[in-house]
């Protein structure tokens, strides 16, 4: 018995040591980064090894959210190596794409200079191939017969260690899962999938990032990312409705809530309820529905369109959040579902909903898939169903930032390249002056805003400032060469990030806004033409 106790306590001591070592290695340090000069050029930097190794997000340590999400409490679990390999094995078996991506990289280097975080930080660990290599080394060591038999040095693998865990926690949280690297990879390797899998493995051993998981917890358990209770949502939307009625002087323009039998269930990020500039798009949506004469409703149960569950490989989280939308659609007996301006919301709604909860054969057969608000608005514009005064936007020369989760998601409107052309069609339909940014920074080759997929927290400000560089340079080029002075977006995270980065880089925050902000300005209310 005495021997057993000694073994137990020494094993416990090792576990405590491992946890302490890892906590020290990933300790959050507030790091400030300066913006660069805007020249309009996107340059591939000379590498600076480990230049961003100290930038890590804060850990979630609060017990209740960790328990609700089903993750360990107290940091690194004692048997972490076993848990790590079990979770990785599960992922490799369940998501064949991850295994394939680990197997087929030919080290061609085509992706090395394509990531905004590498361009911004010059840290070679932010090259997509190097980021994925962190997982490939473990894969080769533990999941190939050569690695199992001969050990890590014969397969250029890595044994599991606290140092390796810290590298994972650092660099898989310097990836916004934007998938730009995948566009240029001749093998079609999607590093975002590898990042999602890595984050899920980190969660399983007890290293859970704070910002993203606090939001997932609120969305699952309260119903929206901001943690607003139902009465607060009703109050916020009533306030928006009052403002609308007062500013438009139209007493019957509404933001309907929980109205059974409406034609449309409209879902949007909760940031649209009051954040700036997001709320301007909410005014725009309401004006479009009002003018089209289509009955619509928002839902207190599905009060969040955004779905942070997509940012890790645990589809359970994503499903739980998405489920509220389908429950609301059934309960309110709507005929169709339309989504507002949000990048990852659109990707989940358009790409994953059907697999998770479909087929939606109980919806109007003309709209079996959720629609994007831009699809809906462009159709009305094309049919002449909205009276528009484009001169209302004449103070702007508008450009568009393609949000990655839309641009590299499924096509919009069932048409090839619809995700590029439909939003641009709406902008052109309500503005006289539109200019694109340089070709290598838009559409399928768009650069992330620098804060996607769980990196929008203040703890990641250094990464945000550096990751925004390609977009800021492209915008400044368009500003200088084409007189652009407004960037229109359809992603809530991009709006939040760019409206912070613009002033950081010396550009007015007011130059950022939603596409439906422009629609809302140009629409002539009360005129019923051609419906
Ligand atoms: S998915 Fe985006 S952020 Fe991640 S490595 Fe590729 S380019 Fe970089
Ligand atoms: S482009 Fe694709 S194949 Fe080439 S190094 Fe990058 S991930 Fe590997
Ligand atoms: S925040 Fe916007 S630009 Fe960045 S990854 Fe998400 S959709 Fe893309």
Coordinates of C-alpha atoms and ligand atoms in Angstrom, one line a residue:
X1 CA 0.0 0.0 0.0
X2 CA 2.8 2.3 0.9
X3 CA 4.4 1.8 -2.5
X4 CA 1.1 2.4 -4.2
X5 CA 0.7 5.7 -2.4
X6 CA 4.2 6.8 -3.3
X7 CA 3.5 6.0 -7.0
X8 CA 0.2 7.8 -6.9
X9 CA 1.6 10.9 -5.3
X10 CA 4.6 11.0 -7.6
X11 CA 2.3 10.6 -10.6
X12 CA 0.1 13.4 -9.2
X13 CA 3.2 15.5 -8.7
X14 CA 4.3 14.9 -12.4
X15 CA 0.8 16.0 -13.5
X16 CA 0.9 19.1 -11.4
X17 CA 4.4 19.9 -12.7
X18 CA 3.2 19.4 -16.3
X19 CA 0.2 21.7 -15.7
X20 CA 2.4 24.3 -14.1
X21 CA 4.9 24.2 -16.9
X22 CA 2.3 24.5 -19.6
X23 CA 0.5 27.4 -17.7
X24 CA 3.9 29.2 -17.5
X25 CA 4.6 28.6 -21.2
X26 CA 1.2 29.9 -22.4
X27 CA 0.8 32.7 -19.8
X28 CA -1.0 35.6 -21.3
X29 CA 1.1 38.7 -21.7
X30 CA -0.4 42.0 -22.9
X31 CA 1.5 42.9 -26.0
X32 CA 1.0 46.0 -28.1
X33 CA 2.0 46.2 -31.7
X34 CA 2.4 49.4 -33.8
X35 CA 0.7 49.7 -37.1
X36 CA 2.9 50.0 -40.2
X37 CA 3.0 52.8 -42.7
X38 CA 0.3 52.5 -45.3
X39 CA 2.1 52.5 -48.7
X40 CA -0.6 50.6 -50.7
X41 CA 1.8 47.8 -51.2
X42 CA 1.6 44.3 -49.8
X43 CA 5.1 43.0 -49.3
X44 CA 6.3 39.5 -48.4
X45 CA 8.4 40.1 -45.3
X46 CA 11.9 38.7 -44.5
X47 CA 11.3 36.1 -41.9
X48 CA 11.8 36.8 -38.2
X49 CA 11.8 33.5 -36.4
X50 CA 9.5 33.3 -33.4
X51 CA 8.7 37.0 -33.6
X52 CA 5.1 36.3 -32.4
X53 CA 5.7 33.4 -30.1
X54 CA 4.8 35.4 -27.1
X55 CA 1.3 36.3 -28.4
X56 CA -1.3 33.9 -27.0
X57 CA -4.9 34.2 -26.1
X58 CA -6.2 34.1 -22.5
X59 CA -7.3 30.7 -21.1
X60 CA -10.8 30.1 -19.9
X61 CA -10.6 29.2 -16.2
X62 CA -14.1 29.8 -14.9
X63 CA -15.5 26.5 -13.8
X64 CA -19.2 26.7 -14.7
X65 CA -18.8 27.5 -18.5
X66 CA -16.1 24.8 -18.8
X67 CA -18.5 22.3 -17.2
X68 CA -21.4 23.4 -19.3
X69 CA -19.3 23.0 -22.4
X70 CA -18.1 19.6 -21.3
X71 CA -14.4 20.6 -21.1
X72 CA -12.0 19.7 -18.2
X73 CA -11.5 22.2 -15.4
X74 CA -8.3 23.2 -13.7
X75 CA -6.0 23.4 -16.7
X76 CA -4.1 20.5 -18.2
X77 CA -5.6 17.1 -17.4
X78 CA -3.3 14.7 -15.5
X79 CA -3.2 12.0 -18.3
X80 CA -3.1 14.6 -21.0
X81 CA -0.9 12.6 -23.5
X82 CA -3.4 9.8 -23.5
X83 CA -6.4 12.2 -23.9
X84 CA -4.6 14.1 -26.6
X85 CA -3.9 11.0 -28.7
X86 CA -7.3 9.6 -28.2
X87 CA -9.0 12.8 -29.4
X88 CA -6.6 13.1 -32.3
X89 CA -7.3 9.5 -33.3
X90 CA -11.1 10.1 -33.0
X91 CA -10.8 13.2 -35.3
X92 CA -8.6 11.4 -37.9
X93 CA -11.2 8.6 -38.1
X94 CA -14.2 10.8 -38.1
X95 CA -13.0 13.7 -40.4
X96 CA -11.2 12.0 -43.2
X97 CA -10.3 15.4 -44.7
X98 CA -8.0 16.1 -41.8
X99 CA -6.1 12.9 -42.3
X100 CA -5.9 13.5 -46.0
X101 CA -4.6 17.0 -45.5
X102 CA -1.9 15.7 -43.2
X103 CA -0.9 13.0 -45.7
X104 CA -0.8 14.9 -49.0
X105 CA 1.3 18.1 -48.5
X106 CA 4.2 18.0 -51.0
X107 CA 6.1 21.0 -49.4
X108 CA 5.8 23.0 -52.6
X109 CA 5.7 26.2 -50.6
X110 CA 2.9 27.8 -52.6
X111 CA 1.1 28.7 -49.4
X112 CA 4.0 30.2 -47.5
X113 CA 3.4 33.9 -48.4
X114 CA -0.4 33.7 -48.6
X115 CA -1.4 34.1 -45.0
X116 CA -2.1 37.6 -43.6
X117 CA -0.6 36.6 -40.3
X118 CA 2.6 35.6 -41.9
X119 CA 2.7 38.8 -44.0
X120 CA 1.9 40.9 -40.9
X121 CA 4.1 39.2 -38.3
X122 CA 7.0 37.7 -40.4
X123 CA 7.0 34.8 -38.0
X124 CA 7.7 31.7 -40.1
X125 CA 5.4 29.6 -37.8
X126 CA 2.6 31.6 -39.4
X127 CA 3.3 30.2 -42.8
X128 CA 0.3 27.8 -43.4
X129 CA 2.6 24.9 -44.1
X130 CA 4.5 25.4 -40.9
X131 CA 1.4 25.8 -38.9
X132 CA 0.0 22.5 -40.2
X133 CA 3.5 20.9 -39.6
X134 CA 2.9 21.3 -35.9
X135 CA 0.2 18.7 -36.3
X136 CA 1.9 16.7 -39.0
X137 CA 4.9 16.0 -36.7
X138 CA 2.6 14.4 -34.1
X139 CA 0.7 12.6 -36.9
X140 CA 3.9 11.1 -38.3
X141 CA 5.2 10.1 -34.8
X142 CA 2.0 8.5 -33.4
X143 CA -0.2 7.6 -36.4
X144 CA 2.1 6.1 -39.0
X145 CA 3.6 2.7 -38.6
X146 CA 7.1 4.1 -39.2
X147 CA 6.7 6.6 -36.4
X148 CA 5.3 4.0 -34.0
X149 CA 8.1 1.6 -34.8
X150 CA 11.1 3.9 -35.1
X151 CA 10.3 6.9 -33.0
X152 CA 10.1 10.6 -33.9
X153 CA 13.6 11.3 -35.2
X154 CA 13.3 8.8 -38.0
X155 CA 10.1 10.3 -39.3
X156 CA 10.8 14.0 -38.6
X157 CA 8.1 13.8 -36.0
X158 CA 7.5 15.3 -32.5
X159 CA 7.1 13.5 -29.2
X160 CA 4.3 15.1 -27.1
X161 CA 5.7 17.6 -24.6
X162 CA 4.5 20.7 -22.8
X163 CA 6.6 22.8 -25.2
X164 CA 4.8 21.3 -28.2
X165 CA 1.4 22.0 -26.5
X166 CA 2.4 25.6 -26.0
X167 CA 3.4 25.9 -29.7
X168 CA 0.0 24.5 -30.7
X169 CA -1.8 26.9 -28.3
X170 CA 0.2 29.8 -29.7
X171 CA 0.0 29.3 -33.5
X172 CA -3.4 27.6 -33.8
X173 CA -4.7 30.8 -32.3
X174 CA -2.9 32.9 -34.9
X175 CA -5.0 31.4 -37.6
X176 CA -8.4 32.9 -38.5
X177 CA -9.4 29.8 -40.5
X178 CA -9.9 32.1 -43.4
X179 CA -8.9 29.4 -46.0
X180 CA -6.9 31.8 -48.2
X181 CA -4.0 29.4 -48.2
X182 CA -6.3 26.6 -49.5
X183 CA -7.1 28.7 -52.6
X184 CA -3.4 28.6 -53.6
X185 CA -2.5 25.0 -52.5
X186 CA -2.2 22.8 -55.6
X187 CA -3.4 19.9 -53.4
X188 CA -6.3 21.8 -52.0
X189 CA -5.2 21.5 -48.4
X190 CA -7.4 23.5 -46.1
X191 CA -5.3 24.6 -43.2
X192 CA -8.4 25.9 -41.5
X193 CA -9.6 22.3 -41.0
X194 CA -6.3 21.5 -39.3
X195 CA -6.6 24.5 -37.1
X196 CA -10.2 23.6 -36.0
X197 CA -9.0 20.0 -35.2
X198 CA -6.0 21.3 -33.3
X199 CA -8.2 23.6 -31.2
X200 CA -10.6 20.8 -30.4
X201 CA -7.6 18.6 -29.3
X202 CA -6.4 21.4 -27.1
X203 CA -9.8 21.8 -25.5
X204 CA -9.9 18.1 -24.7
X205 CA -6.7 18.3 -22.6
X206 CA -7.9 21.4 -20.8
X207 CA -6.5 24.3 -22.7
X208 CA -9.6 26.2 -23.6
X209 CA -9.4 29.7 -25.2
X210 CA -11.4 32.2 -23.2
X211 CA -13.0 34.7 -25.6
X212 CA -14.5 32.2 -28.1
X213 CA -15.8 29.7 -25.5
X214 CA -17.4 32.3 -23.3
X215 CA -19.4 33.3 -26.3
X216 CA -20.2 29.8 -27.3
X217 CA -21.4 29.2 -23.8
X218 CA -23.7 32.3 -23.9
X219 CA -25.0 31.4 -27.3
X220 CA -25.9 27.9 -26.3
X221 CA -27.3 28.6 -22.9
X222 CA -28.8 32.1 -23.2
X223 CA -29.4 32.2 -26.9
X224 CA -27.0 34.9 -28.2
X225 CA -23.4 35.9 -28.2
X226 CA -23.9 38.9 -25.9
X227 CA -25.8 36.9 -23.3
X228 CA -28.9 39.1 -23.5
X229 CA -32.0 37.7 -21.9
X230 CA -35.2 37.7 -23.8
X231 CA -36.7 40.8 -22.3
X232 CA -33.4 42.7 -23.0
X233 CA -33.7 41.6 -26.7
X234 CA -37.3 42.8 -26.9
X235 CA -36.3 46.1 -25.3
X236 CA -33.4 46.6 -27.6
X237 CA -35.4 45.8 -30.8
X238 CA -38.3 48.0 -29.6
X239 CA -35.8 50.8 -29.1
X240 CA -34.5 50.3 -32.7
X241 CA -38.1 50.3 -34.0
X242 CA -38.9 53.6 -32.2
X243 CA -35.8 55.2 -33.6
X244 CA -36.8 54.0 -37.1
X245 CA -40.3 55.3 -36.8
X246 CA -39.1 58.6 -35.6
X247 CA -36.3 59.1 -38.1
X248 CA -38.4 57.9 -41.1
X249 CA -41.6 59.4 -39.9
X250 CA -43.3 56.2 -41.0
X251 CA -45.4 54.9 -38.0
X252 CA -46.0 51.4 -39.4
X253 CA -42.3 50.5 -40.1
X254 CA -41.5 47.7 -37.7
X255 CA -39.0 45.3 -36.3
X256 CA -41.4 42.4 -35.6
X257 CA -40.5 39.9 -32.8
X258 CA -41.8 36.3 -32.3
X259 CA -44.7 36.8 -34.8
X260 CA -46.2 33.4 -35.6
X261 CA -47.2 33.0 -39.2
X262 CA -44.8 35.6 -40.7
X263 CA -43.4 34.6 -44.1
X264 CA -39.8 35.1 -43.2
X265 CA -37.7 34.3 -40.1
X266 CA -34.8 36.8 -40.1
X267 CA -31.6 35.9 -38.2
X268 CA -28.6 38.2 -37.8
X269 CA -25.7 38.6 -35.4
X270 CA -26.8 40.1 -32.1
X271 CA -24.2 42.8 -32.6
X272 CA -26.6 44.3 -35.1
X273 CA -29.0 45.2 -32.3
X274 CA -26.8 48.1 -31.1
X275 CA -23.2 48.0 -32.0
X276 CA -21.9 50.6 -34.5
X277 CA -21.8 50.5 -37.5
X278 CA -23.8 47.2 -37.4
X279 CA -27.1 48.7 -36.3
X280 CA -27.2 50.8 -39.5
X281 CA -27.6 47.6 -41.4
X282 CA -30.5 46.6 -39.1
X283 CA -32.2 49.8 -40.1
X284 CA -31.5 48.9 -43.8
X285 CA -33.0 45.3 -43.4
X286 CA -36.2 46.7 -41.8
X287 CA -36.6 49.3 -44.5
X288 CA -36.2 46.6 -47.2
X289 CA -38.8 44.3 -45.6
X290 CA -41.2 47.2 -45.1
X291 CA -40.9 48.5 -48.6
X292 CA -41.2 45.0 -50.1
X293 CA -44.4 44.5 -48.1
X294 CA -43.2 41.0 -46.9
X295 CA -44.1 39.9 -43.4
X296 CA -41.1 39.0 -41.4
X297 CA -40.1 38.3 -37.8
X298 CA -37.1 38.1 -35.6
X299 CA -37.0 35.6 -32.8
X300 CA -36.1 35.8 -29.2
X301 CA -35.3 32.1 -29.2
X302 CA -33.0 32.4 -32.2
X303 CA -31.6 35.8 -31.3
X304 CA -28.2 35.1 -32.6
X305 CA -27.1 34.3 -36.2
X306 CA -23.4 34.1 -35.4
X307 CA -22.1 30.6 -34.7
X308 CA -18.7 30.5 -32.9
X309 CA -19.2 26.7 -32.7
X310 CA -17.8 26.5 -36.2
X311 CA -14.4 27.6 -35.0
X312 CA -13.5 24.3 -33.4
X313 CA -13.9 20.8 -34.7
X314 CA -16.6 20.0 -32.2
X315 CA -19.7 20.1 -34.4
X316 CA -21.8 19.5 -31.3
X317 CA -21.4 23.1 -30.3
X318 CA -22.1 24.4 -33.8
X319 CA -25.2 22.2 -34.0
X320 CA -26.6 23.4 -30.6
X321 CA -26.4 27.0 -31.7
X322 CA -27.8 26.4 -35.2
X323 CA -30.6 24.3 -33.8
X324 CA -32.3 27.3 -32.2
X325 CA -32.8 28.8 -35.7
X326 CA -34.6 25.7 -36.9
X327 CA -36.7 25.4 -33.7
X328 CA -37.7 29.1 -34.1
X329 CA -38.6 28.5 -37.8
X330 CA -40.8 25.6 -36.9
X331 CA -42.4 27.2 -33.9
X332 CA -43.2 30.5 -35.8
X333 CA -44.4 28.5 -38.9
X334 CA -42.4 30.6 -41.3
X335 CA -42.0 29.8 -45.0
X336 CA -38.4 30.8 -45.4
X337 CA -35.3 31.8 -43.4
X338 CA -33.1 34.7 -44.3
X339 CA -29.7 35.6 -42.8
X340 CA -28.3 39.1 -42.3
X341 CA -24.7 40.3 -42.6
X342 CA -22.4 37.8 -41.0
X343 CA -19.6 35.7 -42.5
X344 CA -19.5 32.6 -40.4
X345 CA -23.3 32.6 -39.8
X346 CA -23.8 32.4 -43.6
X347 CA -21.3 29.6 -43.9
X348 CA -23.0 27.5 -41.2
X349 CA -26.5 28.3 -42.6
X350 CA -25.7 27.6 -46.2
X351 CA -23.1 24.9 -46.0
X352 CA -23.9 22.9 -42.8
X353 CA -27.5 23.4 -41.8
X354 CA -28.9 20.9 -44.3
X355 CA -26.6 18.2 -43.1
X356 CA -27.2 18.9 -39.5
X357 CA -31.0 19.4 -39.5
X358 CA -32.3 19.2 -43.1
X359 CA -34.0 18.5 -45.4
X360 CA -36.1 21.6 -44.9
X361 CA -39.0 20.3 -47.0
X362 CA -41.5 22.0 -44.6
X363 CA -40.3 25.4 -45.8
X364 CA -41.7 27.0 -49.0
X365 CA -40.4 24.7 -51.8
X366 CA -39.0 27.8 -53.7
X367 CA -36.7 28.6 -50.8
X368 CA -35.6 25.3 -49.3
X369 CA -32.2 26.7 -48.3
X370 CA -31.7 29.7 -46.1
X371 CA -31.2 32.9 -48.2
X372 CA -28.7 35.7 -47.7
X373 CA -30.2 39.1 -47.2
X374 CA -28.2 40.3 -50.2
X375 CA -29.9 37.7 -52.4
X376 CA -33.2 38.9 -51.2
X377 CA -32.5 42.6 -51.7
X378 CA -30.9 42.1 -55.1
X379 CA -33.9 40.2 -56.4
X380 CA -36.2 43.1 -55.2
X381 CA -33.9 45.6 -56.9
X382 CA -33.8 43.7 -60.1
X383 CA -37.5 43.4 -60.2
X384 CA -37.9 47.2 -59.6
X385 CA -39.7 46.5 -56.3
X386 CA -37.7 49.1 -54.4
X387 CA -37.5 52.7 -55.2
X388 CA -33.9 53.8 -54.9
X389 CA -32.3 57.2 -54.8
X390 CA -28.6 56.5 -55.5
X391 CA -27.6 60.1 -55.0
X392 CA -28.2 59.5 -51.2
X393 CA -24.8 57.7 -51.3
X394 CA -23.0 60.1 -53.6
X395 CA -20.7 61.2 -50.9
X396 CA -19.1 57.8 -51.1
X397 CA -16.8 56.0 -53.5
X398 CA -17.5 52.5 -52.2
X399 CA -15.4 49.4 -52.3
X400 CA -16.1 45.9 -50.9
X401 CA -14.2 43.7 -48.5
X402 CA -15.2 40.1 -49.3
X403 CA -15.5 38.4 -46.0
X404 CA -13.7 35.0 -46.1
X405 CA -16.4 32.9 -44.8
X406 CA -18.7 34.1 -47.5
X407 CA -16.2 34.4 -50.3
X408 CA -14.7 30.9 -49.7
X409 CA -18.0 29.3 -48.6
X410 CA -20.7 27.9 -50.9
X411 CA -22.0 30.0 -53.7
X412 CA -24.8 32.4 -52.9
X413 CA -28.1 32.4 -54.6
X414 CA -27.4 29.1 -56.4
X415 CA -25.3 30.9 -59.0
X416 CA -21.6 30.4 -59.7
X417 CA -19.7 33.3 -58.1
X418 CA -22.9 34.5 -56.6
X419 CA -21.1 35.2 -53.4
X420 CA -19.0 37.9 -55.2
X421 CA -21.5 39.2 -57.7
X422 CA -24.7 39.4 -55.6
X423 CA -23.3 41.7 -52.8
X424 CA -21.6 43.8 -55.5
X425 CA -24.9 43.9 -57.4
X426 CA -26.6 45.3 -54.3
X427 CA -24.0 48.0 -53.8
X428 CA -24.2 49.0 -57.5
X429 CA -27.9 49.1 -57.2
X430 CA -27.8 51.7 -54.5
X431 CA -24.6 53.6 -55.2
X432 CA -23.4 55.5 -58.2
X433 CA -19.7 55.0 -57.5
X434 CA -18.1 51.6 -56.9
X435 CA -14.5 50.6 -57.2
X436 CA -12.9 47.2 -56.4
X437 CA -9.7 46.9 -54.4
X438 CA -6.7 45.1 -56.3
X439 CA -7.7 41.8 -57.8
X440 CA -5.3 39.7 -55.6
X441 CA -7.1 41.0 -52.5
X442 CA -10.7 40.4 -53.3
X443 CA -13.2 37.6 -54.2
X444 CA -11.7 34.1 -53.7
X445 CA -8.3 35.7 -53.0
X446 CA -9.7 38.0 -50.4
X447 CA -7.6 38.7 -47.2
X448 CA -9.1 38.2 -43.8
X449 CA -9.8 41.4 -41.8
X450 CA -7.3 39.9 -39.2
X451 CA -9.7 38.9 -36.4
X452 CA -11.9 36.1 -37.6
X453 CA -12.7 32.8 -35.9
X454 CA -12.2 33.6 -32.3
X455 CA -9.4 36.2 -32.6
X456 CA -11.5 39.3 -32.1
X457 CA -10.8 39.6 -28.3
X458 CA -8.7 42.4 -26.9
X459 CA -6.1 39.8 -25.8
X460 CA -5.3 39.3 -29.5
X461 CA -4.8 42.9 -30.3
X462 CA -1.2 42.5 -31.4
X463 CA -2.3 39.8 -33.9
X464 CA -5.2 41.9 -35.0
X465 CA -3.0 44.9 -35.8
X466 CA -0.6 42.8 -37.8
X467 CA -3.1 40.5 -39.4
X468 CA -5.0 43.5 -40.8
X469 CA -2.0 44.8 -42.8
X470 CA -2.9 43.3 -46.2
X471 CA -6.4 44.6 -46.0
X472 CA -5.3 48.0 -44.8
X473 CA -2.7 48.3 -47.6
X474 CA -5.3 47.2 -50.2
X475 CA -7.8 49.8 -49.0
X476 CA -5.2 52.5 -48.8
X477 CA -4.2 51.7 -52.4
X478 CA -7.9 52.0 -53.5
X479 CA -8.2 55.2 -51.6
X480 CA -5.1 56.8 -53.2
X481 CA -5.7 55.5 -56.7
X482 CA -9.5 55.5 -57.0
X483 CA -10.7 58.0 -54.4
X484 CA -12.4 55.2 -52.4
X485 CA -13.7 56.4 -49.0
X486 CA -16.1 53.7 -47.8
X487 CA -15.7 49.9 -47.4
X488 CA -18.9 47.9 -47.4
X489 CA -19.0 44.5 -45.7
X490 CA -21.2 41.6 -44.9
X491 CA -19.6 40.2 -41.8
X492 CA -20.1 41.4 -38.2
X493 CA -16.6 40.4 -37.1
X494 CA -15.0 42.2 -40.0
X495 CA -17.1 45.3 -39.1
X496 CA -15.9 45.2 -35.5
X497 CA -12.3 44.6 -36.5
X498 CA -12.0 47.1 -39.3
X499 CA -13.8 49.8 -37.4
X500 CA -11.1 49.4 -34.8
X501 CA -8.2 49.0 -37.3
X502 CA -9.2 52.0 -39.5
X503 CA -8.5 54.6 -36.7
X504 CA -5.4 52.5 -35.6
X505 CA -4.1 53.0 -39.2
X506 CA -5.1 56.7 -39.3
X507 CA -8.3 56.3 -41.3
X508 CA -11.7 57.4 -40.1
X509 CA -13.9 54.8 -38.5
X510 CA -16.9 56.1 -40.4
X511 CA -15.4 54.6 -43.6
X512 CA -16.5 51.1 -42.5
X513 CA -20.1 49.9 -42.8
X514 CA -22.6 47.3 -43.9
X515 CA -24.0 46.9 -47.4
X516 CA -27.5 47.4 -46.0
X517 CA -26.4 50.6 -44.4
X518 CA -26.0 51.9 -47.9
X519 CA -29.3 50.3 -48.9
X520 CA -31.0 51.9 -46.0
X521 CA -29.7 55.4 -47.0
X522 CA -30.9 55.1 -50.6
X523 CA -34.2 53.4 -50.3
X524 CA -37.2 55.7 -50.8
X525 CA -39.8 54.7 -48.3
X526 CA -43.5 54.9 -49.0
X527 CA -43.1 54.7 -52.7
X528 CA -44.6 51.4 -53.8
X529 CA -43.3 50.9 -57.3
X530 CA -43.5 47.8 -59.4
X531 CA -44.0 45.1 -56.7
Ligands
LIG1 S1 -6.5 29.5 -43.0 FE1 -6.0 31.7 -43.2 S2 -5.2 32.3 -41.2 FE2 -5.1 30.1 -41.3 S3 -3.1 29.6 -42.2 FE3 -4.5 29.6 -43.9 S4 -4.3 31.8 -44.6 FE4 -3.4 31.7 -42.6
LIG2 S1 0.7 24.8 -50.9 FE1 -0.3 22.9 -50.1 S2 1.1 21.3 -50.7 FE2 2.2 23.2 -51.0 S3 3.3 23.4 -49.0 FE3 1.4 24.5 -48.8 S4 0.0 23.0 -47.9 FE4 1.7 21.9 -48.7
LIG3 S1 -13.8 37.9 -39.7 FE1 -14.5 38.3 -41.7 S2 -12.7 38.5 -42.9 FE2 -12.1 37.5 -41.0 S3 -12.3 35.3 -41.2 FE3 -14.3 35.9 -40.5 S4 -15.4 36.4 -42.4 FE4 -13.3 36.3 -42.9

